[in-house]
Amino acid sequence: MDFESLTNLSRLQAQGFLARAGLYLSSDGTNPAAKSVLDNEDNMRAELLSSLRQRARSRLGNARREEVDKLVEEWIDEQIEAVSEKPDEEAALERLTRDGVLPLDAYTLEFGEQYLRSQARFSIDDRALVAEATRHPDFEEQFQNPNGSVSLVGKWVNTGTPDAFFLIATLTLADRKSSVIGSWRLYPRDVSFLHVHSLPDALERFALAFGVDFQMGTERGKFIRHAYLPVGSKISIAHSDEVEVSSIARFDQPSNSTEIYFAFSVNIDRYRKMLQRRTKRHQQRNERN
């Protein structure tokens, strides 16, 4: 559930619901003024707070519960202001877009030249799959970025068949546009999903299978998570094959450094050969059938 789900309420009902939800959150449910008024309000509030907390954790990383709830309270306060004013849909959308609270299908999906070139080198076209993943993701996580938000989406494709794989796509969210940066296919026969609890976990397993060691500042590995590095830290790769390093990061003002949410490498040659094998086997199965 998200703020857009409140559109079935009148403006006064939405104001009251959000105000009570904020009081409930700030008092941990002890404030009598937070008592439910609407039908099914307890469930609506629980779903909304759970959804907003999940988004806040994705944005803040390893933050304390108090920090997560503080950000959720700020979002609720902003939404109360939005519904209290004359309904200015453009301003409300801008505010929700800035905070990364809008669902992905509210953004205009774009595939840039960089992504198209990336797909061409693998002789595949996953644009339709990525579009479906943004409309109906099985998993989604968002991270704060100086220019907006960055979203990871994951979706299982061809489930129940030998060709099943997990698609992960990275998108930047700004100005109500979602621009696809990259997408990767994770096949269970190549990538272990044991004890994977998040999309970065899945990318780490992917990097262990298809990556190479790289150096980023003082950090080294196939996958780097939650590191603070000097601004402008260089990436060093001692490998003869084509290698791509992807990262999601932001500038951390208190420490005057770059906070790396995560970074991972992919040996493009190895990944391309895997896709070619998978495509060939898929074609052979289709011919037999």
mmCIF file of N, CA and C in Angstrom, residues 30-94:
data_model
loop_
_atom_site.group_PDB
_atom_site.id
_atom_site.type_symbol
_atom_site.label_atom_id
_atom_site.label_comp_id
_atom_site.label_asym_id
_atom_site.label_seq_id
_atom_site.Cartn_x
_atom_site.Cartn_y
_atom_site.Cartn_z
ATOM 1 N N THR A 30 0.169 4.388 21.420
ATOM 2 C CA THR A 30 -0.384 4.647 22.758
ATOM 3 C C THR A 30 -1.248 5.900 22.824
ATOM 4 N N ASN A 31 -1.182 6.758 21.811
ATOM 5 C CA ASN A 31 -1.945 8.015 21.841
ATOM 6 C C ASN A 31 -3.419 7.717 21.539
ATOM 7 N N PRO A 32 -4.321 8.061 22.453
ATOM 8 C CA PRO A 32 -5.751 7.786 22.220
ATOM 9 C C PRO A 32 -6.278 8.479 20.963
ATOM 10 N N ALA A 33 -5.669 9.598 20.586
ATOM 11 C CA ALA A 33 -6.130 10.321 19.403
ATOM 12 C C ALA A 33 -5.860 9.549 18.117
ATOM 13 N N ALA A 34 -5.034 8.490 18.197
ATOM 14 C CA ALA A 34 -4.726 7.683 17.016
ATOM 15 C C ALA A 34 -5.747 6.568 16.801
ATOM 16 N N LYS A 35 -6.785 6.524 17.638
ATOM 17 C CA LYS A 35 -7.787 5.462 17.538
ATOM 18 C C LYS A 35 -8.450 5.456 16.168
ATOM 19 N N SER A 36 -8.648 4.276 15.618
ATOM 20 C CA SER A 36 -9.203 4.137 14.273
ATOM 21 C C SER A 36 -10.627 4.665 14.193
ATOM 22 N N VAL A 37 -10.956 5.247 13.045
ATOM 23 C CA VAL A 37 -12.282 5.791 12.796
ATOM 24 C C VAL A 37 -12.921 5.106 11.587
ATOM 25 N N LEU A 38 -12.147 4.911 10.544
ATOM 26 C CA LEU A 38 -12.672 4.336 9.308
ATOM 27 C C LEU A 38 -12.775 2.821 9.399
ATOM 28 N N ASP A 39 -13.638 2.246 8.568
ATOM 29 C CA ASP A 39 -13.701 0.795 8.462
ATOM 30 C C ASP A 39 -12.358 0.261 7.968
ATOM 31 N N ASN A 40 -11.877 -0.782 8.590
ATOM 32 C CA ASN A 40 -10.618 -1.441 8.183
ATOM 33 C C ASN A 40 -9.398 -0.530 8.328
ATOM 34 N N GLU A 41 -9.489 0.522 9.157
ATOM 35 C CA GLU A 41 -8.388 1.464 9.275
ATOM 36 C C GLU A 41 -7.137 0.826 9.873
ATOM 37 N N ASP A 42 -7.320 -0.101 10.829
ATOM 38 C CA ASP A 42 -6.151 -0.748 11.436
ATOM 39 C C ASP A 42 -5.300 -1.443 10.375
ATOM 40 N N ASN A 43 -5.972 -2.187 9.490
ATOM 41 C CA ASN A 43 -5.232 -2.894 8.440
ATOM 42 C C ASN A 43 -4.628 -1.916 7.438
ATOM 43 N N MET A 44 -5.390 -0.866 7.079
ATOM 44 C CA MET A 44 -4.873 0.134 6.141
ATOM 45 C C MET A 44 -3.624 0.794 6.707
ATOM 46 N N ARG A 45 -3.673 1.167 7.994
ATOM 47 C CA ARG A 45 -2.525 1.825 8.622
ATOM 48 C C ARG A 45 -1.329 0.900 8.681
ATOM 49 N N ALA A 46 -1.566 -0.368 9.057
ATOM 50 C CA ALA A 46 -0.457 -1.326 9.149
ATOM 51 C C ALA A 46 0.212 -1.525 7.793
ATOM 52 N N GLU A 47 -0.599 -1.618 6.736
ATOM 53 C CA GLU A 47 -0.041 -1.819 5.396
ATOM 54 C C GLU A 47 0.745 -0.590 4.945
ATOM 55 N N LEU A 48 0.194 0.601 5.211
ATOM 56 C CA LEU A 48 0.880 1.824 4.802
ATOM 57 C C LEU A 48 2.207 1.980 5.535
ATOM 58 N N LEU A 49 2.212 1.808 6.857
ATOM 59 C CA LEU A 49 3.443 1.972 7.628
ATOM 60 C C LEU A 49 4.476 0.922 7.242
ATOM 61 N N SER A 50 4.025 -0.301 6.983
ATOM 62 C CA SER A 50 4.959 -1.357 6.569
ATOM 63 C C SER A 50 5.608 -1.008 5.236
ATOM 64 N N SER A 51 4.788 -0.521 4.280
ATOM 65 C CA SER A 51 5.319 -0.160 2.964
ATOM 66 C C SER A 51 6.301 1.001 3.060
ATOM 67 N N LEU A 52 5.929 2.046 3.837
ATOM 68 C CA LEU A 52 6.804 3.211 3.953
ATOM 69 C C LEU A 52 8.081 2.873 4.701
ATOM 70 N N ARG A 53 7.992 2.021 5.710
ATOM 71 C CA ARG A 53 9.206 1.622 6.434
ATOM 72 C C ARG A 53 10.153 0.845 5.531
ATOM 73 N N GLN A 54 9.584 0.002 4.688
ATOM 74 C CA GLN A 54 10.426 -0.753 3.759
ATOM 75 C C GLN A 54 11.158 0.187 2.803
ATOM 76 N N ARG A 55 10.451 1.190 2.296
ATOM 77 C CA ARG A 55 11.089 2.154 1.399
ATOM 78 C C ARG A 55 12.149 2.965 2.142
ATOM 79 N N ALA A 56 11.845 3.322 3.390
ATOM 80 C CA ALA A 56 12.802 4.107 4.172
ATOM 81 C C ALA A 56 14.058 3.294 4.454
ATOM 82 N N ARG A 57 13.904 2.000 4.762
ATOM 83 C CA ARG A 57 15.090 1.156 5.011
ATOM 84 C C ARG A 57 15.929 1.033 3.755
ATOM 85 N N SER A 58 15.267 0.898 2.600
ATOM 86 C CA SER A 58 16.013 0.811 1.344
ATOM 87 C C SER A 58 16.807 2.081 1.105
ATOM 88 N N ARG A 59 16.234 3.228 1.494
ATOM 89 C CA ARG A 59 16.905 4.506 1.269
ATOM 90 C C ARG A 59 18.027 4.730 2.273
ATOM 91 N N LEU A 60 17.792 4.382 3.543
ATOM 92 C CA LEU A 60 18.748 4.722 4.602
ATOM 93 C C LEU A 60 19.802 3.651 4.839
ATOM 94 N N GLY A 61 19.580 2.451 4.315
ATOM 95 C CA GLY A 61 20.549 1.386 4.561
ATOM 96 C C GLY A 61 20.420 0.850 5.984
ATOM 97 N N ASN A 62 21.544 0.637 6.645
ATOM 98 C CA ASN A 62 21.545 0.078 8.002
ATOM 99 C C ASN A 62 21.269 1.170 9.035
ATOM 100 N N ALA A 63 20.052 1.651 9.034
ATOM 101 C CA ALA A 63 19.679 2.734 9.949
ATOM 102 C C ALA A 63 18.928 2.172 11.152
ATOM 103 N N ARG A 64 18.933 2.952 12.224
ATOM 104 C CA ARG A 64 18.183 2.557 13.414
ATOM 105 C C ARG A 64 16.691 2.714 13.163
ATOM 106 N N ARG A 65 15.891 1.983 13.953
ATOM 107 C CA ARG A 65 14.432 2.046 13.808
ATOM 108 C C ARG A 65 13.943 3.483 13.981
ATOM 109 N N GLU A 66 14.569 4.235 14.908
ATOM 110 C CA GLU A 66 14.137 5.607 15.136
ATOM 111 C C GLU A 66 14.348 6.465 13.892
ATOM 112 N N GLU A 67 15.464 6.255 13.174
ATOM 113 C CA GLU A 67 15.747 7.027 11.969
ATOM 114 C C GLU A 67 14.758 6.679 10.862
ATOM 115 N N VAL A 68 14.431 5.378 10.759
ATOM 116 C CA VAL A 68 13.467 4.938 9.753
ATOM 117 C C VAL A 68 12.107 5.576 10.014
ATOM 118 N N ASP A 69 11.650 5.512 11.270
ATOM 119 C CA ASP A 69 10.338 6.065 11.598
ATOM 120 C C ASP A 69 10.296 7.581 11.442
ATOM 121 N N LYS A 70 11.423 8.243 11.712
ATOM 122 C CA LYS A 70 11.473 9.698 11.535
ATOM 123 C C LYS A 70 11.249 10.067 10.081
ATOM 124 N N LEU A 71 11.889 9.330 9.162
ATOM 125 C CA LEU A 71 11.705 9.605 7.735
ATOM 126 C C LEU A 71 10.269 9.309 7.322
ATOM 127 N N VAL A 72 9.689 8.231 7.827
ATOM 128 C CA VAL A 72 8.294 7.898 7.509
ATOM 129 C C VAL A 72 7.366 9.012 7.999
ATOM 130 N N GLU A 73 7.622 9.524 9.205
ATOM 131 C CA GLU A 73 6.810 10.628 9.729
ATOM 132 C C GLU A 73 6.899 11.853 8.820
ATOM 133 N N GLU A 74 8.097 12.155 8.331
ATOM 134 C CA GLU A 74 8.257 13.293 7.429
ATOM 135 C C GLU A 74 7.431 13.099 6.164
ATOM 136 N N TRP A 75 7.445 11.888 5.605
ATOM 137 C CA TRP A 75 6.659 11.609 4.401
ATOM 138 C C TRP A 75 5.165 11.772 4.678
ATOM 139 N N ILE A 76 4.722 11.281 5.846
ATOM 140 C CA ILE A 76 3.309 11.400 6.194
ATOM 141 C C ILE A 76 2.926 12.870 6.348
ATOM 142 N N ASP A 77 3.784 13.651 7.019
ATOM 143 C CA ASP A 77 3.508 15.082 7.186
ATOM 144 C C ASP A 77 3.413 15.788 5.834
ATOM 145 N N GLU A 78 4.324 15.448 4.923
ATOM 146 C CA GLU A 78 4.293 16.065 3.598
ATOM 147 C C GLU A 78 3.009 15.703 2.861
ATOM 148 N N GLN A 79 2.568 14.448 3.025
ATOM 149 C CA GLN A 79 1.356 14.028 2.342
ATOM 150 C C GLN A 79 0.118 14.691 2.941
ATOM 151 N N ILE A 80 0.138 14.910 4.260
ATOM 152 C CA ILE A 80 -0.967 15.643 4.885
ATOM 153 C C ILE A 80 -1.058 17.046 4.303
ATOM 154 N N GLU A 81 0.085 17.711 4.150
ATOM 155 C CA GLU A 81 0.098 19.040 3.538
ATOM 156 C C GLU A 81 -0.440 18.984 2.110
ATOM 157 N N ALA A 82 -0.042 17.927 1.383
ATOM 158 C CA ALA A 82 -0.449 17.816 -0.022
ATOM 159 C C ALA A 82 -1.957 17.677 -0.144
ATOM 160 N N VAL A 83 -2.583 16.893 0.732
ATOM 161 C CA VAL A 83 -4.028 16.692 0.609
ATOM 162 C C VAL A 83 -4.806 17.816 1.299
ATOM 163 N N SER A 84 -4.134 18.594 2.168
ATOM 164 C CA SER A 84 -4.815 19.690 2.869
ATOM 165 C C SER A 84 -4.942 20.918 1.986
ATOM 166 N N GLU A 85 -3.958 21.115 1.088
ATOM 167 C CA GLU A 85 -4.002 22.259 0.189
ATOM 168 C C GLU A 85 -5.015 22.004 -0.915
ATOM 169 N N LYS A 86 -5.268 23.078 -1.697
ATOM 170 C CA LYS A 86 -6.082 22.845 -2.902
ATOM 171 C C LYS A 86 -5.401 21.740 -3.684
ATOM 172 N N PRO A 87 -6.131 20.716 -4.097
ATOM 173 C CA PRO A 87 -5.528 19.592 -4.779
ATOM 174 C C PRO A 87 -4.703 20.068 -5.968
ATOM 175 N N ASP A 88 -3.416 20.103 -5.800
ATOM 176 C CA ASP A 88 -2.490 20.457 -6.871
ATOM 177 C C ASP A 88 -1.787 19.166 -7.272
ATOM 178 N N GLU A 89 -2.350 18.499 -8.268
ATOM 179 C CA GLU A 89 -1.855 17.173 -8.627
ATOM 180 C C GLU A 89 -0.403 17.222 -9.072
ATOM 181 N N GLU A 90 -0.033 18.278 -9.810
ATOM 182 C CA GLU A 90 1.346 18.363 -10.284
ATOM 183 C C GLU A 90 2.326 18.472 -9.116
ATOM 184 N N ALA A 91 2.000 19.352 -8.155
ATOM 185 C CA ALA A 91 2.897 19.527 -7.001
ATOM 186 C C ALA A 91 2.974 18.252 -6.176
ATOM 187 N N ALA A 92 1.834 17.586 -5.993
ATOM 188 C CA ALA A 92 1.833 16.349 -5.212
ATOM 189 C C ALA A 92 2.676 15.274 -5.886
ATOM 190 N N LEU A 93 2.532 15.172 -7.208
ATOM 191 C CA LEU A 93 3.317 14.182 -7.930
ATOM 192 C C LEU A 93 4.806 14.485 -7.858
ATOM 193 N N GLU A 94 5.155 15.775 -7.964
ATOM 194 C CA GLU A 94 6.558 16.147 -7.868
ATOM 195 C C GLU A 94 7.130 15.762 -6.510
#
